[in-house]
Short mmCIF file of C-alpha atoms in Angstrom, two decimals:
data_model
loop_
_atom_site.label_atom_id
_atom_site.label_comp_id
_atom_site.label_asym_id
_atom_site.label_seq_id
_atom_site.Cartn_x
_atom_site.Cartn_y
_atom_site.Cartn_z
CA MET P 1 165.70 182.55 104.32
CA GLY P 2 162.36 183.67 105.65
CA MET P 3 161.43 184.40 109.22
CA LEU P 4 159.62 181.06 109.43
CA GLU P 5 160.71 177.91 107.65
CA ILE P 6 159.03 174.52 107.84
CA LYS P 7 160.83 171.54 106.37
CA GLY P 8 159.43 168.06 105.84
CA ILE P 9 156.63 168.23 108.37
CA HIS P 10 154.88 164.90 108.93
CA LYS P 11 151.74 164.05 110.81
CA ASP P 12 149.95 160.75 111.19
CA PHE P 13 146.80 160.44 113.30
CA GLY P 14 147.05 156.69 113.05
CA GLU P 15 144.89 156.35 109.95
CA GLY P 16 147.43 157.20 107.33
CA GLU P 17 149.58 160.28 106.92
CA VAL P 18 147.77 163.60 106.96
CA LEU P 19 150.92 165.57 106.24
CA LYS P 20 153.49 163.93 103.98
CA GLY P 21 156.49 166.13 104.37
CA VAL P 22 155.33 169.65 103.68
CA ASP P 23 157.81 172.51 103.24
CA LEU P 24 156.82 176.08 103.82
CA SER P 25 158.65 179.37 103.90
CA VAL P 26 157.20 182.58 105.27
CA ASN P 27 158.79 186.01 104.95
CA LYS P 28 157.94 188.96 107.10
CA GLY P 29 154.87 190.72 105.74
CA ASP P 30 153.76 187.73 103.69
CA VAL P 31 150.09 187.00 103.34
CA ILE P 32 149.95 183.36 102.35
CA ALA P 33 146.70 181.69 101.40
CA ILE P 34 146.53 177.91 101.71
CA LEU P 35 143.89 176.38 99.48
CA GLY P 36 142.82 172.83 99.01
CA PRO P 37 139.92 170.42 99.25
CA SER P 38 138.67 169.08 102.58
CA GLY P 39 141.03 166.57 104.12
CA SER P 40 144.05 167.92 102.29
CA GLY P 41 145.85 168.59 105.60
CA LYS P 42 145.87 172.37 105.47
CA THR P 43 144.24 172.84 108.89
CA THR P 44 146.48 170.15 110.40
CA LEU P 45 149.50 171.97 108.99
CA LEU P 46 148.43 175.18 110.70
CA ARG P 47 147.65 173.44 113.99
CA CYS P 48 150.98 171.63 113.98
CA MET P 49 152.80 174.90 113.41
CA ASN P 50 151.32 176.25 116.63
CA PHE P 51 151.71 172.90 118.43
CA LEU P 52 147.98 172.36 118.85
CA GLU P 53 148.74 169.02 117.24
CA ALA P 54 152.02 167.26 117.77
CA ALA P 55 153.69 166.75 114.41
CA ASP P 56 155.63 163.50 114.09
CA GLY P 57 158.59 164.79 112.15
CA GLY P 58 160.15 167.72 110.37
CA THR P 59 161.84 170.90 111.47
CA MET P 60 160.83 174.46 112.12
CA ARG P 61 163.02 177.53 112.06
CA PHE P 62 161.46 180.57 113.64
CA ASP P 63 163.30 183.81 114.34
CA GLY P 64 166.64 182.10 113.85
CA GLU P 65 165.88 179.28 116.29
CA GLU P 66 165.74 175.70 115.05
CA PHE P 67 163.27 173.13 116.39
CA THR P 68 162.63 169.50 115.53
CA PHE P 69 158.98 168.49 115.71
CA GLY P 70 158.40 165.88 118.35
CA HIS P 71 161.33 167.19 120.38
CA VAL P 72 160.23 170.69 121.29
CA LYS P 73 160.28 171.51 124.99
CA LYS P 74 157.11 172.73 126.67
CA LYS P 75 158.87 175.92 127.65
CA ASP P 76 159.86 176.60 124.04
CA ILE P 77 156.33 175.90 122.84
CA ALA P 78 154.99 178.45 125.34
CA ARG P 79 157.61 180.98 124.23
CA LEU P 80 156.91 180.41 120.53
CA ARG P 81 153.17 180.74 121.06
CA LYS P 82 153.68 184.16 122.61
CA LYS P 83 155.12 185.32 119.28
CA THR P 84 152.18 183.99 117.31
CA ALA P 85 148.41 184.20 117.30
CA PHE P 86 145.71 181.87 116.08
CA VAL P 87 142.26 182.63 114.74
CA PHE P 88 139.95 179.63 114.84
CA GLN P 89 137.18 178.61 112.49
CA ASN P 90 134.67 178.64 115.35
CA TYR P 91 136.18 181.73 117.04
CA ASN P 92 136.82 180.03 120.41
CA LEU P 93 136.29 183.23 122.34
CA PHE P 94 136.51 182.76 126.10
CA LEU P 95 132.82 182.30 126.82
CA ASN P 96 133.00 183.63 130.37
CA LYS P 97 134.77 186.84 129.36
CA THR P 98 133.52 190.00 127.70
CA ALA P 99 134.83 191.13 124.33
CA LEU P 100 137.29 193.44 126.06
CA GLN P 101 138.40 190.78 128.55
CA ASN P 102 138.91 188.37 125.66
CA VAL P 103 141.37 190.80 124.14
CA THR P 104 143.16 191.73 127.38
CA GLU P 105 143.40 188.22 128.89
CA GLY P 106 146.52 187.32 126.93
CA LEU P 107 148.10 190.64 127.92
CA THR P 108 147.37 190.75 131.64
CA VAL P 109 147.61 187.05 132.40
CA ALA P 110 150.15 185.67 129.95
CA ARG P 111 152.28 188.81 129.59
CA LYS P 112 151.78 190.38 133.02
CA MET P 113 150.79 193.75 131.59
CA PRO P 114 149.15 196.21 134.01
CA LYS P 115 145.36 196.20 133.72
CA ALA P 116 144.93 199.83 132.65
CA GLU P 117 147.53 199.54 129.92
CA ALA P 118 145.96 196.31 128.65
CA ALA P 119 142.49 197.87 128.68
CA ALA P 120 143.75 200.78 126.57
CA ILE P 121 145.17 198.34 124.05
CA GLY P 122 141.98 196.30 124.20
CA HIS P 123 139.87 199.35 123.40
CA LYS P 124 142.16 200.27 120.54
CA MET P 125 142.06 196.78 119.04
CA LEU P 126 138.29 196.48 119.30
CA ASP P 127 137.96 199.94 117.72
CA LYS P 128 140.16 198.73 114.92
CA VAL P 129 137.87 195.80 114.10
CA GLY P 130 134.83 198.07 114.31
CA LEU P 131 133.47 196.96 117.67
CA SER P 132 133.86 200.10 119.73
CA ASP P 133 130.26 199.73 120.92
CA ARG P 134 130.64 196.11 122.07
CA TYR P 135 133.40 196.23 124.73
CA ASP P 136 131.30 194.70 127.49
CA TYR P 137 129.31 192.19 125.47
CA TYR P 138 129.71 188.49 126.19
CA PRO P 139 130.32 186.20 123.19
CA HIS P 140 126.78 184.82 123.27
CA GLN P 141 125.50 188.36 122.79
CA LEU P 142 127.50 188.83 119.57
CA SER P 143 126.91 187.62 116.03
CA GLY P 144 129.33 185.19 114.45
CA GLY P 145 130.98 187.93 112.44
CA GLN P 146 131.38 190.07 115.54
CA GLN P 147 132.79 187.16 117.51
CA GLN P 148 135.34 186.48 114.81
CA ARG P 149 136.32 190.15 114.77
CA VAL P 150 136.82 190.02 118.56
CA ALA P 151 138.99 186.94 117.95
CA ILE P 152 141.06 188.93 115.45
CA ALA P 153 141.34 191.81 117.93
CA ARG P 154 142.53 189.29 120.51
CA ALA P 155 145.07 187.98 118.01
CA ILE P 156 146.58 191.34 117.09
CA ALA P 157 146.58 192.74 120.66
CA THR P 158 149.71 190.78 121.54
CA GLU P 159 151.58 192.13 118.50
CA PRO P 160 152.42 188.68 117.13
CA GLU P 161 155.00 188.14 114.42
CA ILE P 162 152.57 185.95 112.53
CA ILE P 163 148.87 185.18 112.71
CA TYR P 164 147.50 181.80 111.71
CA PHE P 165 143.95 181.90 110.37
CA ASP P 166 142.17 178.55 110.24
CA GLU P 167 139.23 178.98 107.85
CA PRO P 168 138.18 182.17 109.63
CA THR P 169 134.99 182.66 107.63
CA SER P 170 133.85 179.08 107.08
CA ALA P 171 131.42 179.12 110.01
CA LEU P 172 129.86 182.40 108.96
CA ASP P 173 126.81 183.22 106.91
CA PRO P 174 127.73 184.68 103.51
CA GLU P 175 126.52 188.12 104.59
CA LEU P 176 128.83 188.07 107.63
CA THR P 177 132.01 186.90 105.89
CA GLY P 178 132.47 190.32 104.31
CA GLU P 179 133.01 192.16 107.59
CA VAL P 180 135.64 189.63 108.71
CA LEU P 181 137.46 189.62 105.38
CA GLU P 182 137.50 193.40 105.40
CA VAL P 183 139.28 193.39 108.77
CA MET P 184 141.78 190.84 107.46
CA ARG P 185 142.33 192.92 104.34
CA GLN P 186 143.14 195.88 106.59
CA LEU P 187 145.59 193.80 108.60
CA ALA P 188 147.34 192.71 105.43
CA ALA P 189 147.57 196.33 104.32
CA ASP P 190 149.16 197.17 107.69
CA GLY P 191 151.92 194.67 106.91
CA MET P 192 150.89 191.85 109.25
CA THR P 193 152.36 188.45 108.41
CA MET P 194 149.46 186.09 107.87
CA LEU P 195 149.03 182.44 107.04
CA VAL P 196 145.45 181.87 106.00
CA VAL P 197 143.73 178.56 105.39
CA THR P 198 140.68 179.56 103.44
CA HIS P 199 138.02 178.74 100.91
CA GLU P 200 137.62 182.39 100.01
CA LEU P 201 139.20 182.48 96.59
CA GLY P 202 138.42 186.16 96.21
CA PHE P 203 140.42 186.93 99.32
CA ALA P 204 143.29 184.68 98.23
CA LYS P 205 143.33 186.30 94.82
CA THR P 206 143.28 189.92 95.89
CA VAL P 207 145.02 190.00 99.27
CA SER P 208 147.62 187.24 99.42
CA ASN P 209 151.03 187.59 97.81
CA LYS P 210 151.54 183.84 97.82
CA VAL P 211 149.13 180.97 97.29
CA ILE P 212 149.71 177.35 98.23
CA PHE P 213 147.51 174.60 96.89
CA MET P 214 147.50 171.43 98.98
CA GLU P 215 146.01 168.04 98.41
CA GLY P 216 146.43 164.68 100.12
CA GLY P 217 148.83 166.01 102.72
CA ALA P 218 151.26 167.52 100.25
CA VAL P 219 151.80 170.81 98.47
CA VAL P 220 150.69 170.40 94.86
CA GLU P 221 151.55 173.84 93.65
CA GLU P 222 152.63 177.18 95.00
CA GLY P 223 153.22 180.58 93.54
CA THR P 224 151.99 184.12 93.46
CA ALA P 225 148.26 184.73 93.32
CA GLU P 226 148.60 185.71 89.67
CA GLU P 227 150.42 182.49 88.82
CA ILE P 228 148.03 180.18 90.64
CA PHE P 229 144.83 181.85 89.53
CA GLY P 230 145.98 183.06 86.12
CA ASN P 231 148.04 180.16 84.95
CA PRO P 232 147.95 177.08 87.20
CA LYS P 233 150.47 174.48 86.08
CA GLN P 234 149.00 171.42 87.71
CA GLU P 235 145.84 169.80 86.45
CA ARG P 236 144.70 169.20 90.07
CA THR P 237 144.93 172.89 90.82
CA ARG P 238 143.01 173.78 87.69
CA ALA P 239 140.27 171.25 88.53
CA PHE P 240 139.99 172.54 92.09
CA LEU P 241 139.82 176.19 91.04
CA ARG P 242 137.19 175.44 88.39
CA LEU P 243 135.01 173.69 90.93
CA GLU P 244 135.49 176.27 93.67
CA THR P 245 134.83 179.23 91.39
CA LYS P 246 131.62 177.61 90.27
CA ASP P 247 130.57 177.04 93.86
CA ASP P 248 131.66 180.53 94.73
CA GLY P 249 129.60 181.96 91.92
CA VAL P 250 126.50 180.23 93.18
CA GLY P 251 127.19 181.29 96.75
CA LYS P 252 127.74 184.93 95.92
CA GLU P 253 124.60 185.28 93.85
CA GLN P 254 122.29 184.79 96.82
CA MET O 1 96.47 171.00 164.64
CA LEU O 2 93.56 169.38 162.87
CA PHE O 3 95.35 166.15 162.12
CA TYR O 4 96.43 165.99 165.73
CA GLY O 5 92.78 166.07 166.71
CA ILE O 6 91.98 163.32 164.25
CA PHE O 7 94.93 161.01 164.76
CA CYS O 8 95.92 161.51 168.33
CA CYS O 9 92.63 160.97 170.12
CA SER O 10 93.49 158.11 172.31
CA PRO O 11 90.77 155.62 173.21
CA PRO O 12 88.81 155.04 175.34
CA PHE O 13 86.61 157.83 174.14
CA TYR O 14 84.01 159.19 176.56
CA PRO O 15 81.41 161.41 174.91
CA GLU O 16 80.64 163.27 178.16
CA ASN O 17 84.26 164.39 178.48
CA ILE O 18 84.68 165.48 174.91
CA ASP O 19 84.75 169.23 175.47
CA ARG O 20 87.23 169.13 178.27
CA LYS O 21 89.41 166.57 176.56
CA VAL O 22 89.64 168.54 173.33
CA THR O 23 90.53 171.70 175.20
CA ASP O 24 93.18 169.85 177.15
CA MET O 25 94.61 168.31 174.04
CA SER O 26 94.69 171.60 172.19
CA GLU O 27 96.45 173.26 175.05
CA ARG O 28 98.95 170.47 175.34
CA THR O 29 99.53 170.43 171.59
CA LEU O 30 100.03 174.13 171.48
CA HIS O 31 102.40 173.94 174.39
CA ILE O 32 104.43 171.13 172.82
CA LEU O 33 104.52 172.94 169.50
CA THR O 34 105.71 176.28 170.87
CA ASP O 35 108.11 174.62 173.25
CA SER O 36 109.61 172.29 170.64
CA PHE O 37 109.70 174.92 167.92
CA TRP O 38 112.62 176.69 169.52
CA LYS O 39 114.16 173.50 170.78
CA ILE O 40 114.30 172.26 167.20
CA LEU O 41 115.05 175.53 165.43
CA VAL O 42 118.00 176.52 167.61
CA PRO O 43 120.02 173.31 166.98
CA GLY O 44 118.99 173.70 163.36
CA LEU O 45 120.57 177.14 163.18
CA LYS O 46 123.47 176.35 165.47
CA VAL O 47 124.39 172.86 164.27
CA THR O 48 122.58 171.67 161.13
CA LEU O 49 123.26 174.75 159.00
CA PRO O 50 126.87 175.34 160.11
CA LEU O 51 127.61 171.64 159.72
CA THR O 52 126.14 171.75 156.21
CA ALA O 53 128.10 174.87 155.31
CA VAL O 54 131.43 173.66 156.67
CA ALA O 55 131.11 170.14 155.28
CA PHE O 56 129.93 171.30 151.87
CA ALA O 57 132.70 173.88 151.57
CA MET O 58 135.24 171.16 152.30
CA ALA O 59 133.43 168.80 149.93
CA LEU O 60 133.72 171.37 147.13
CA VAL O 61 137.45 171.77 147.69
CA ILE O 62 137.88 168.00 147.62
CA ALA O 63 135.65 167.71 144.56
CA ILE O 64 137.49 170.35 142.53
CA PHE O 65 140.84 168.90 143.49
CA VAL O 66 139.84 165.32 142.68
CA ALA O 67 138.12 166.33 139.43
CA LEU O 68 141.13 168.38 138.26
CA ILE O 69 143.48 165.48 138.97
CA GLN O 70 141.41 163.33 136.64
CA PHE O 71 140.92 166.10 134.08
CA ALA O 72 144.64 166.77 133.92
CA ASN O 73 145.37 163.03 133.81
CA VAL O 74 147.94 163.10 136.63
CA LYS O 75 149.32 159.58 136.59
CA VAL O 76 149.29 157.94 140.04
CA LEU O 77 146.97 160.49 141.66
CA LYS O 78 144.32 159.71 139.08
CA GLN O 79 144.20 156.07 140.20
CA ILE O 80 143.98 157.17 143.83
CA ALA O 81 141.10 159.48 142.93
CA ARG O 82 139.21 156.64 141.25
CA VAL O 83 139.71 154.35 144.25
CA TYR O 84 138.51 157.10 146.61
CA ILE O 85 135.35 157.65 144.55
CA TRP O 86 134.79 153.90 144.25
CA ILE O 87 134.98 153.29 147.99
CA ILE O 88 132.93 156.30 149.09
CA ARG O 89 130.16 155.79 146.56
CA GLY O 90 130.09 152.09 147.28
CA THR O 91 129.45 152.31 151.02
CA PRO O 92 126.55 153.85 152.97
CA LEU O 93 127.06 157.20 154.65
CA ILE O 94 125.78 155.92 157.97
CA VAL O 95 128.33 153.11 157.90
CA GLN O 96 131.07 155.62 157.14
CA LEU O 97 129.93 157.76 160.06
CA TYR O 98 129.92 154.79 162.45
CA LEU O 99 133.20 153.49 161.12
CA VAL O 100 135.05 156.74 161.69
CA PHE O 101 133.36 157.91 164.89
CA TYR O 102 132.98 154.65 166.81
CA GLY O 103 136.04 153.18 165.12
CA ILE O 104 138.30 155.96 166.34
CA SER O 105 136.55 156.15 169.72
CA GLY O 106 137.03 152.39 170.01
CA LEU O 107 140.77 152.84 169.63
CA GLY O 108 140.67 154.99 172.73
CA TYR O 109 140.96 158.42 171.10
CA LEU O 110 138.51 161.11 172.08
CA ILE O 111 136.98 162.67 169.00
CA ASN O 112 134.72 165.68 168.68
CA PRO O 113 131.50 164.40 167.11
CA PHE O 114 130.87 167.64 165.19
CA VAL O 115 134.35 167.62 163.68
CA CYS O 116 133.99 163.93 162.86
CA ALA O 117 130.58 164.51 161.26
CA ALA O 118 131.88 167.43 159.18
CA PHE O 119 134.85 165.37 158.04
CA VAL O 120 132.84 162.30 157.05
CA LEU O 121 130.13 164.33 155.32
CA ALA O 122 132.76 166.31 153.39
CA VAL O 123 134.67 163.22 152.28
CA ASN O 124 131.41 161.50 151.34
CA GLU O 125 129.86 164.38 149.42
CA GLY O 126 133.26 165.24 147.92
CA ALA O 127 133.24 161.98 145.98
CA TYR O 128 129.85 162.65 144.44
CA CYS O 129 130.62 166.29 143.68
CA ALA O 130 133.96 165.25 142.15
CA GLU O 131 132.07 163.29 139.51
CA THR O 132 129.79 166.26 138.89
CA MET O 133 132.81 168.52 138.51
CA ARG O 134 134.61 166.09 136.23
CA ALA O 135 131.61 165.94 133.91
CA ALA O 136 131.35 169.74 133.96
CA LEU O 137 135.06 170.16 133.19
CA GLU O 138 134.81 167.73 130.31
CA ALA O 139 131.80 169.63 128.96
CA VAL O 140 133.87 172.80 128.43
CA PRO O 141 134.72 172.89 124.70
CA ALA O 142 138.32 171.87 123.94
CA GLY O 143 138.65 175.06 121.91
CA GLN O 144 138.66 177.11 125.12
CA MET O 145 141.85 175.38 126.20
CA GLU O 146 143.40 175.82 122.73
CA ALA O 147 142.49 179.48 122.59
CA GLY O 148 144.10 179.94 126.00
CA TYR O 149 147.32 178.28 124.84
CA CYS O 150 147.37 180.40 121.70
CA ALA O 151 146.94 183.53 123.81
CA GLY O 152 150.15 182.49 125.56
CA MET O 153 148.53 181.36 128.81
CA LYS O 154 149.79 178.46 130.89
CA TYR O 155 147.72 175.38 131.70
CA HIS O 156 146.93 176.39 135.27
CA GLN O 157 146.02 179.91 134.18
CA ILE O 158 143.58 178.63 131.57
CA ILE O 159 142.05 176.20 134.05
CA ARG O 160 141.64 178.81 136.78
CA ARG O 161 140.43 181.72 134.66
CA ILE O 162 138.61 180.10 131.72
CA VAL O 163 137.75 176.44 132.18
CA LEU O 164 136.87 176.24 135.88
CA PRO O 165 134.48 179.22 135.88
CA GLN O 166 132.60 177.72 132.93
CA ALA O 167 132.56 174.29 134.52
CA MET O 168 131.25 175.79 137.77
CA ARG O 169 128.32 177.25 135.88
CA THR O 170 127.48 173.88 134.36
CA ALA O 171 127.94 172.13 137.69
CA PHE O 172 125.94 174.65 139.69
CA PRO O 173 122.49 173.00 139.49
CA PRO O 174 123.72 169.46 140.24
CA LEU O 175 125.97 170.82 143.00
CA SER O 176 122.96 172.58 144.49
CA ASN O 177 121.25 169.21 144.45
CA SER O 178 124.15 167.76 146.38
CA LEU O 179 124.02 170.61 148.88
CA LEU O 180 120.32 170.02 149.50
CA SER O 181 120.70 166.31 149.89
CA MET O 182 123.66 166.80 152.21
CA MET O 183 121.72 169.25 154.35
CA LYS O 184 119.11 166.56 154.84
CA ASP O 185 121.75 163.88 155.39
CA THR O 186 123.07 165.81 158.39
CA SER O 187 120.12 164.23 160.22
CA LEU O 188 122.13 160.99 160.16
CA VAL O 189 124.85 162.45 162.36
CA ALA O 190 122.41 162.36 165.28
CA SER O 191 123.47 158.74 165.49
CA ILE O 192 127.03 159.73 166.30
CA THR O 193 125.87 162.00 169.13
CA VAL O 194 125.86 165.33 167.31
CA ALA O 195 123.05 167.37 168.87
CA GLU O 196 121.55 168.65 165.63
CA MET O 197 117.98 169.31 164.63
CA PHE O 198 116.80 165.73 164.27
CA MET O 199 118.32 164.66 167.57
CA ALA O 200 116.51 167.53 169.25
CA ALA O 201 113.27 166.24 167.76
CA GLN O 202 114.01 162.70 168.93
CA ARG O 203 114.57 163.96 172.45
CA ILE O 204 111.28 165.82 172.49
CA VAL O 205 109.46 162.75 171.21
CA ALA O 206 111.04 160.64 173.93
CA ARG O 207 109.72 163.07 176.53
CA THR O 208 106.27 163.86 175.10
CA TYR O 209 105.58 160.73 173.11
CA GLU O 210 104.14 162.73 170.23
CA PRO O 211 106.09 161.36 167.24
CA LEU O 212 103.62 162.41 164.59
CA LEU O 213 103.48 165.98 165.78
CA VAL O 214 107.17 166.52 166.46
CA TYR O 215 108.53 164.66 163.44
CA THR O 216 106.13 166.57 161.23
CA GLU O 217 107.44 169.74 162.78
CA VAL O 218 111.07 168.83 162.15
CA ALA O 219 110.22 167.75 158.61
CA LEU O 220 108.69 171.16 157.99
CA MET O 221 111.81 172.76 159.43
CA TYR O 222 113.99 170.86 156.94
CA LEU O 223 111.58 171.89 154.21
CA VAL O 224 111.98 175.56 155.16
CA PHE O 225 115.77 175.23 155.13
CA SER O 226 115.64 173.49 151.74
CA THR O 227 113.37 176.18 150.37
CA VAL O 228 115.81 178.89 151.41
CA LEU O 229 118.70 176.99 149.81
CA THR O 230 116.70 176.48 146.61
CA TRP O 231 115.96 180.17 146.52
CA LEU O 232 119.66 180.92 146.93
CA GLN O 233 120.35 178.52 144.05
CA HIS O 234 118.05 180.50 141.78
CA LEU O 235 119.76 183.75 142.76
CA GLY O 236 123.15 182.17 142.08
CA GLU O 237 122.09 180.83 138.70
CA LYS O 238 120.72 184.18 137.68
CA ARG O 239 124.04 185.80 138.45
CA LEU O 240 126.07 183.12 136.72
CA ASN O 241 123.88 183.29 133.64
CA ARG O 242 125.25 186.68 132.67
CA TYR O 243 127.82 185.13 130.39
CA ARG O 244 125.72 182.25 129.20
CA GLY O 245 122.74 182.81 127.01
CA VAL O 246 120.16 180.33 128.22
CA LYS O 247 118.39 179.48 125.05
CA LYS O 248 115.03 177.87 125.11
CA ALA O 249 113.45 176.31 122.08
CA ALA O 250 110.92 178.66 120.57
CA VAL O 251 108.69 175.77 119.54
CA ARG O 252 107.44 172.71 121.30
#
């Protein structure tokens, strides 16, 4: 049993099921990459796991506590969210806060940490993502890559048990994805548990210890990176990887 | 001064008296102007501006409250908020002033006209500003709320620290508009016996019978007040812009 188990999660936005009973098991220290074509439900899965969308059915076991989707109390949601962090595709930095304030907000406001202590952590986290010269910059003064690195600093500042990454590099120019992936690579090396929805096959291949391929709201195939990339069993997976690698090749050449 | 000479020459016009008449008129004009200047400015500073400040401050509190109720979708209160906005925006301010002031007086209760004016102006402007605030709140990207939740913050914390400050920045120019228009609307409260700037002007006109001169003077006074407020708006915007890159298109 892992630290986080999802069983039979369902979600329907009213136009057909987006998630058709997905199971997922995460162990401490896992770096799991979720791959799949657009509309396969991978982002919805991530958002449901952090209650940004209300799943219609299924269960979640987190840290030994059992929850049934659709019947989770607000208080429990708030408590669970304090153990997790979320990195968004479009960063979602607090626009009226500086880089440092973005990192400390969750500490001082949500966790009642004294300001000085939070600031020290904030500095440390921003240093870690290579932004020691950008403490007092507002989001609009930062590049996309820098904003996403602030978002990662904000995510790790609260020492979460797991970080959800929702296509963290999809909004970035190819030349800026590298700096974000490098930070994520470092996090993985530090033993952070990560669940990453991504199109970066290179990252999935080299960093993740488990790869999940989703399509049409269901898991088509899962296994280690070697298994999925080296010897995919499902034809769908093979077709997807062929296509993506080709696209990737073109993208990387530029 | 010049237009007074042109417009206020009263017939019959005797060429032989022209020098003396012009001198007399200039003296009288000057006297009325200097005399009325203070008589208009003092109520402006002592009544018009404080009334504007007090009423607008209350209007803002009402507006934020009413807008947040709608933003947060609070069940019954939301309906009440809509009815409030519907009624206030659907009736003239002067009618509201009369209704409350003469209505309450008519019931036999003594009511302070200044307090009444401040109350009616606040409730009136509050409805308009509530719509401004609601639009501004809705313009804050949903991701800000989500990021707040994911950082472990509670709804009211996210609203107070993240969403409201950003909405205030968006709402600032239209709210400044409302402030200006309310400052000018305080002239209506003369009709419920508040001795503000416009009433002072009316009194001087009644005594001197120089409407063109005195009303022009009071108009200029309002213009000066508006100019100061506009200048304050620019200062405020400049300060608020620190966290918002105002991007202008590089091409036309």
